[in-house]
């Protein structure tokens, strides 16, 4: 059970309409290395983690990734608010408008819808934690690319916050991996004594 606080984890106050950047940014909503993929991946993998610490970490980070989905969606909404169909078409978002109007929809930057094929849950905690570490690095890289694509300081400030969280998540997954290896080693010693 979670307690939902009805405010963003980090404030979003985008002052300028920027349909071009919104088109790029949507990849962190519904792309393979985006926040929705991370949330679903971690909240799925948590069930097969062998230690309470690893389960708790995946739950905490998976939940935080849902908060990041909210941040990304707030940014996209603010960048596209009141855009006309012609403006959307000129920005390469005509197909999106045709199917979704101005509604948000999880796709990558090319308009490919989100799919569960983006994530993996093998049931092997070592494999899954390595996947999670790689996912955080790919998200970090994507944020760096997005930062390079804008000059808007309001956008950069939020992207830098999200970038920093990817770094922290990578570190925490590394710690969880050590915890899981210790558990596996202790279990082998226990099994040998029987």
mmCIF file of N, CA and C in Angstrom, residues 38-96:
data_model
loop_
_atom_site.group_PDB
_atom_site.id
_atom_site.type_symbol
_atom_site.label_atom_id
_atom_site.label_comp_id
_atom_site.label_asym_id
_atom_site.label_seq_id
_atom_site.Cartn_x
_atom_site.Cartn_y
_atom_site.Cartn_z
ATOM 1 N N UNK A 38 10.708 1.443 -16.847
ATOM 2 C CA UNK A 38 11.421 1.203 -15.593
ATOM 3 C C UNK A 38 10.444 0.824 -14.484
ATOM 4 N N UNK A 39 9.366 1.572 -14.354
ATOM 5 C CA UNK A 39 8.399 1.291 -13.291
ATOM 6 C C UNK A 39 7.832 -0.115 -13.408
ATOM 7 N N UNK A 40 7.392 -0.491 -14.596
ATOM 8 C CA UNK A 40 6.800 -1.816 -14.792
ATOM 9 C C UNK A 40 7.846 -2.911 -14.562
ATOM 10 N N UNK A 41 9.059 -2.703 -15.065
ATOM 11 C CA UNK A 41 10.141 -3.672 -14.885
ATOM 12 C C UNK A 41 10.387 -3.935 -13.399
ATOM 13 N N UNK A 42 10.602 -2.888 -12.634
ATOM 14 C CA UNK A 42 10.987 -3.057 -11.230
ATOM 15 C C UNK A 42 9.837 -3.575 -10.383
ATOM 16 N N UNK A 43 8.627 -3.094 -10.646
ATOM 17 C CA UNK A 43 7.489 -3.553 -9.851
ATOM 18 C C UNK A 43 7.104 -4.992 -10.189
ATOM 19 N N UNK A 44 7.552 -5.488 -11.327
ATOM 20 C CA UNK A 44 7.353 -6.890 -11.690
ATOM 21 C C UNK A 44 8.450 -7.766 -11.092
ATOM 22 N N UNK A 45 9.677 -7.325 -11.196
ATOM 23 C CA UNK A 45 10.817 -8.119 -10.728
ATOM 24 C C UNK A 45 10.860 -8.270 -9.207
ATOM 25 N N UNK A 46 10.266 -7.379 -8.485
ATOM 26 C CA UNK A 46 10.385 -7.400 -7.022
ATOM 27 C C UNK A 46 9.906 -8.703 -6.405
ATOM 28 N N UNK A 47 8.959 -9.360 -7.037
ATOM 29 C CA UNK A 47 8.372 -10.556 -6.437
ATOM 30 C C UNK A 47 9.349 -11.728 -6.353
ATOM 31 N N UNK A 48 10.318 -11.795 -7.245
ATOM 32 C CA UNK A 48 11.233 -12.947 -7.249
ATOM 33 C C UNK A 48 12.595 -12.610 -6.642
ATOM 34 N N UNK A 49 12.713 -11.464 -5.997
ATOM 35 C CA UNK A 49 13.960 -11.152 -5.296
ATOM 36 C C UNK A 49 14.031 -11.990 -4.023
ATOM 37 N N UNK A 50 15.204 -12.527 -3.695
ATOM 38 C CA UNK A 50 15.309 -13.446 -2.565
ATOM 39 C C UNK A 50 15.432 -12.768 -1.198
ATOM 40 N N UNK A 51 15.682 -11.465 -1.154
ATOM 41 C CA UNK A 51 15.849 -10.798 0.140
ATOM 42 C C UNK A 51 14.831 -9.675 0.287
ATOM 43 N N UNK A 52 14.469 -9.414 1.502
ATOM 44 C CA UNK A 52 13.547 -8.327 1.780
ATOM 45 C C UNK A 52 14.114 -6.979 1.348
ATOM 46 N N UNK A 53 15.427 -6.820 1.519
ATOM 47 C CA UNK A 53 16.073 -5.563 1.133
ATOM 48 C C UNK A 53 15.941 -5.323 -0.376
ATOM 49 N N UNK A 54 16.188 -6.357 -1.174
ATOM 50 C CA UNK A 54 16.091 -6.221 -2.632
ATOM 51 C C UNK A 54 14.640 -5.989 -3.054
ATOM 52 N N UNK A 55 13.696 -6.705 -2.439
ATOM 53 C CA UNK A 55 12.274 -6.499 -2.754
ATOM 54 C C UNK A 55 11.864 -5.060 -2.443
ATOM 55 N N UNK A 56 12.280 -4.581 -1.274
ATOM 56 C CA UNK A 56 11.915 -3.222 -0.863
ATOM 57 C C UNK A 56 12.514 -2.183 -1.811
ATOM 58 N N UNK A 57 13.754 -2.400 -2.219
ATOM 59 C CA UNK A 57 14.403 -1.448 -3.117
ATOM 60 C C UNK A 57 13.678 -1.379 -4.457
ATOM 61 N N UNK A 58 13.346 -2.541 -5.021
ATOM 62 C CA UNK A 58 12.631 -2.547 -6.301
ATOM 63 C C UNK A 58 11.257 -1.898 -6.168
ATOM 64 N N UNK A 59 10.595 -2.100 -5.045
ATOM 65 C CA UNK A 59 9.303 -1.458 -4.808
ATOM 66 C C UNK A 59 9.475 0.057 -4.728
ATOM 67 N N UNK A 60 10.458 0.495 -3.950
ATOM 68 C CA UNK A 60 10.684 1.931 -3.781
ATOM 69 C C UNK A 60 11.059 2.607 -5.097
ATOM 70 N N UNK A 61 12.008 2.018 -5.822
ATOM 71 C CA UNK A 61 12.445 2.642 -7.073
ATOM 72 C C UNK A 61 11.351 2.546 -8.130
ATOM 73 N N UNK A 62 10.648 1.415 -8.195
ATOM 74 C CA UNK A 62 9.542 1.291 -9.146
ATOM 75 C C UNK A 62 8.473 2.342 -8.909
ATOM 76 N N UNK A 63 8.170 2.593 -7.643
ATOM 77 C CA UNK A 63 7.196 3.618 -7.301
ATOM 78 C C UNK A 63 7.718 5.005 -7.676
ATOM 79 N N UNK A 64 9.007 5.251 -7.410
ATOM 80 C CA UNK A 64 9.584 6.544 -7.788
ATOM 81 C C UNK A 64 9.539 6.733 -9.301
ATOM 82 N N UNK A 65 9.741 5.656 -10.049
ATOM 83 C CA UNK A 65 9.674 5.770 -11.517
ATOM 84 C C UNK A 65 8.277 6.195 -11.959
ATOM 85 N N UNK A 66 7.236 5.754 -11.254
ATOM 86 C CA UNK A 66 5.884 6.225 -11.570
ATOM 87 C C UNK A 66 5.775 7.732 -11.323
ATOM 88 N N UNK A 67 6.443 8.213 -10.283
ATOM 89 C CA UNK A 67 6.477 9.655 -10.038
ATOM 90 C C UNK A 67 7.198 10.373 -11.178
ATOM 91 N N UNK A 68 8.215 9.718 -11.744
ATOM 92 C CA UNK A 68 8.927 10.314 -12.876
ATOM 93 C C UNK A 68 8.048 10.336 -14.125
ATOM 94 N N UNK A 69 7.192 9.335 -14.278
ATOM 95 C CA UNK A 69 6.212 9.360 -15.382
ATOM 96 C C UNK A 69 5.361 10.619 -15.251
ATOM 97 N N UNK A 70 4.916 10.908 -14.033
ATOM 98 C CA UNK A 70 4.106 12.117 -13.815
ATOM 99 C C UNK A 70 4.871 13.376 -14.200
ATOM 100 N N UNK A 71 6.150 13.434 -13.848
ATOM 101 C CA UNK A 71 6.963 14.611 -14.167
ATOM 102 C C UNK A 71 7.091 14.771 -15.682
ATOM 103 N N UNK A 72 7.422 13.681 -16.360
ATOM 104 C CA UNK A 72 7.571 13.728 -17.820
ATOM 105 C C UNK A 72 6.254 14.144 -18.470
ATOM 106 N N UNK A 73 5.148 13.561 -18.016
ATOM 107 C CA UNK A 73 3.849 13.903 -18.599
ATOM 108 C C UNK A 73 3.496 15.368 -18.340
ATOM 109 N N UNK A 74 3.817 15.873 -17.160
ATOM 110 C CA UNK A 74 3.558 17.282 -16.865
ATOM 111 C C UNK A 74 4.372 18.177 -17.797
ATOM 112 N N UNK A 75 5.617 17.790 -18.050
ATOM 113 C CA UNK A 75 6.458 18.575 -18.961
ATOM 114 C C UNK A 75 5.870 18.585 -20.371
ATOM 115 N N UNK A 76 5.515 17.409 -20.867
ATOM 116 C CA UNK A 76 4.968 17.309 -22.223
ATOM 117 C C UNK A 76 3.663 18.102 -22.321
ATOM 118 N N UNK A 77 2.810 17.952 -21.334
ATOM 119 C CA UNK A 77 1.545 18.675 -21.336
ATOM 120 C C UNK A 77 1.775 20.185 -21.387
ATOM 121 N N UNK A 78 2.693 20.663 -20.544
ATOM 122 C CA UNK A 78 2.957 22.101 -20.511
ATOM 123 C C UNK A 78 3.585 22.586 -21.820
ATOM 124 N N UNK A 79 4.392 21.770 -22.455
ATOM 125 C CA UNK A 79 5.029 22.163 -23.723
ATOM 126 C C UNK A 79 4.047 22.177 -24.894
ATOM 127 N N UNK A 80 2.985 21.390 -24.790
ATOM 128 C CA UNK A 80 2.043 21.257 -25.910
ATOM 129 C C UNK A 80 0.687 21.906 -25.644
ATOM 130 N N UNK A 81 0.504 22.460 -24.452
ATOM 131 C CA UNK A 81 -0.791 23.034 -24.080
ATOM 132 C C UNK A 81 -1.230 24.082 -25.103
ATOM 133 N N UNK A 82 -2.458 23.973 -25.527
ATOM 134 C CA UNK A 82 -3.082 24.905 -26.472
ATOM 135 C C UNK A 82 -2.479 24.862 -27.881
ATOM 136 N N UNK A 83 -1.738 23.818 -28.197
ATOM 137 C CA UNK A 83 -1.204 23.698 -29.561
ATOM 138 C C UNK A 83 -2.350 23.418 -30.528
ATOM 139 N N UNK A 84 -2.289 24.047 -31.672
ATOM 140 C CA UNK A 84 -3.313 23.840 -32.693
ATOM 141 C C UNK A 84 -2.962 22.592 -33.513
ATOM 142 N N UNK A 85 -3.947 22.037 -34.224
ATOM 143 C CA UNK A 85 -3.634 20.896 -35.093
ATOM 144 C C UNK A 85 -2.536 21.224 -36.108
ATOM 145 N N UNK A 86 -2.552 22.431 -36.656
ATOM 146 C CA UNK A 86 -1.506 22.807 -37.620
ATOM 147 C C UNK A 86 -0.127 22.872 -36.968
ATOM 148 N N UNK A 87 -0.054 23.415 -35.766
ATOM 149 C CA UNK A 87 1.229 23.464 -35.052
ATOM 150 C C UNK A 87 1.744 22.055 -34.776
ATOM 151 N N UNK A 88 0.847 21.173 -34.366
ATOM 152 C CA UNK A 88 1.244 19.788 -34.102
ATOM 153 C C UNK A 88 1.726 19.120 -35.384
ATOM 154 N N UNK A 89 1.010 19.331 -36.459
ATOM 155 C CA UNK A 89 1.407 18.753 -37.750
ATOM 156 C C UNK A 89 2.774 19.271 -38.170
ATOM 157 N N UNK A 90 2.995 20.570 -38.048
ATOM 158 C CA UNK A 90 4.278 21.168 -38.428
ATOM 159 C C UNK A 90 5.441 20.643 -37.575
ATOM 160 N N UNK A 91 5.147 20.227 -36.341
ATOM 161 C CA UNK A 91 6.179 19.695 -35.444
ATOM 162 C C UNK A 91 6.376 18.194 -35.616
ATOM 163 N N UNK A 92 5.691 17.606 -36.584
ATOM 164 C CA UNK A 92 5.814 16.159 -36.788
ATOM 165 C C UNK A 92 4.925 15.346 -35.877
ATOM 166 N N UNK A 93 3.934 15.990 -35.283
ATOM 167 C CA UNK A 93 3.023 15.305 -34.366
ATOM 168 C C UNK A 93 1.618 15.173 -34.945
ATOM 169 N N UNK A 94 1.490 15.288 -36.266
ATOM 170 C CA UNK A 94 0.189 15.153 -36.908
ATOM 171 C C UNK A 94 -0.427 13.779 -36.691
ATOM 172 N N UNK A 95 0.391 12.740 -36.790
ATOM 173 C CA UNK A 95 -0.110 11.382 -36.547
ATOM 174 C C UNK A 95 -0.602 11.210 -35.125
ATOM 175 N N UNK A 96 0.135 11.787 -34.186
ATOM 176 C CA UNK A 96 -0.294 11.720 -32.785
ATOM 177 C C UNK A 96 -1.642 12.424 -32.623
#
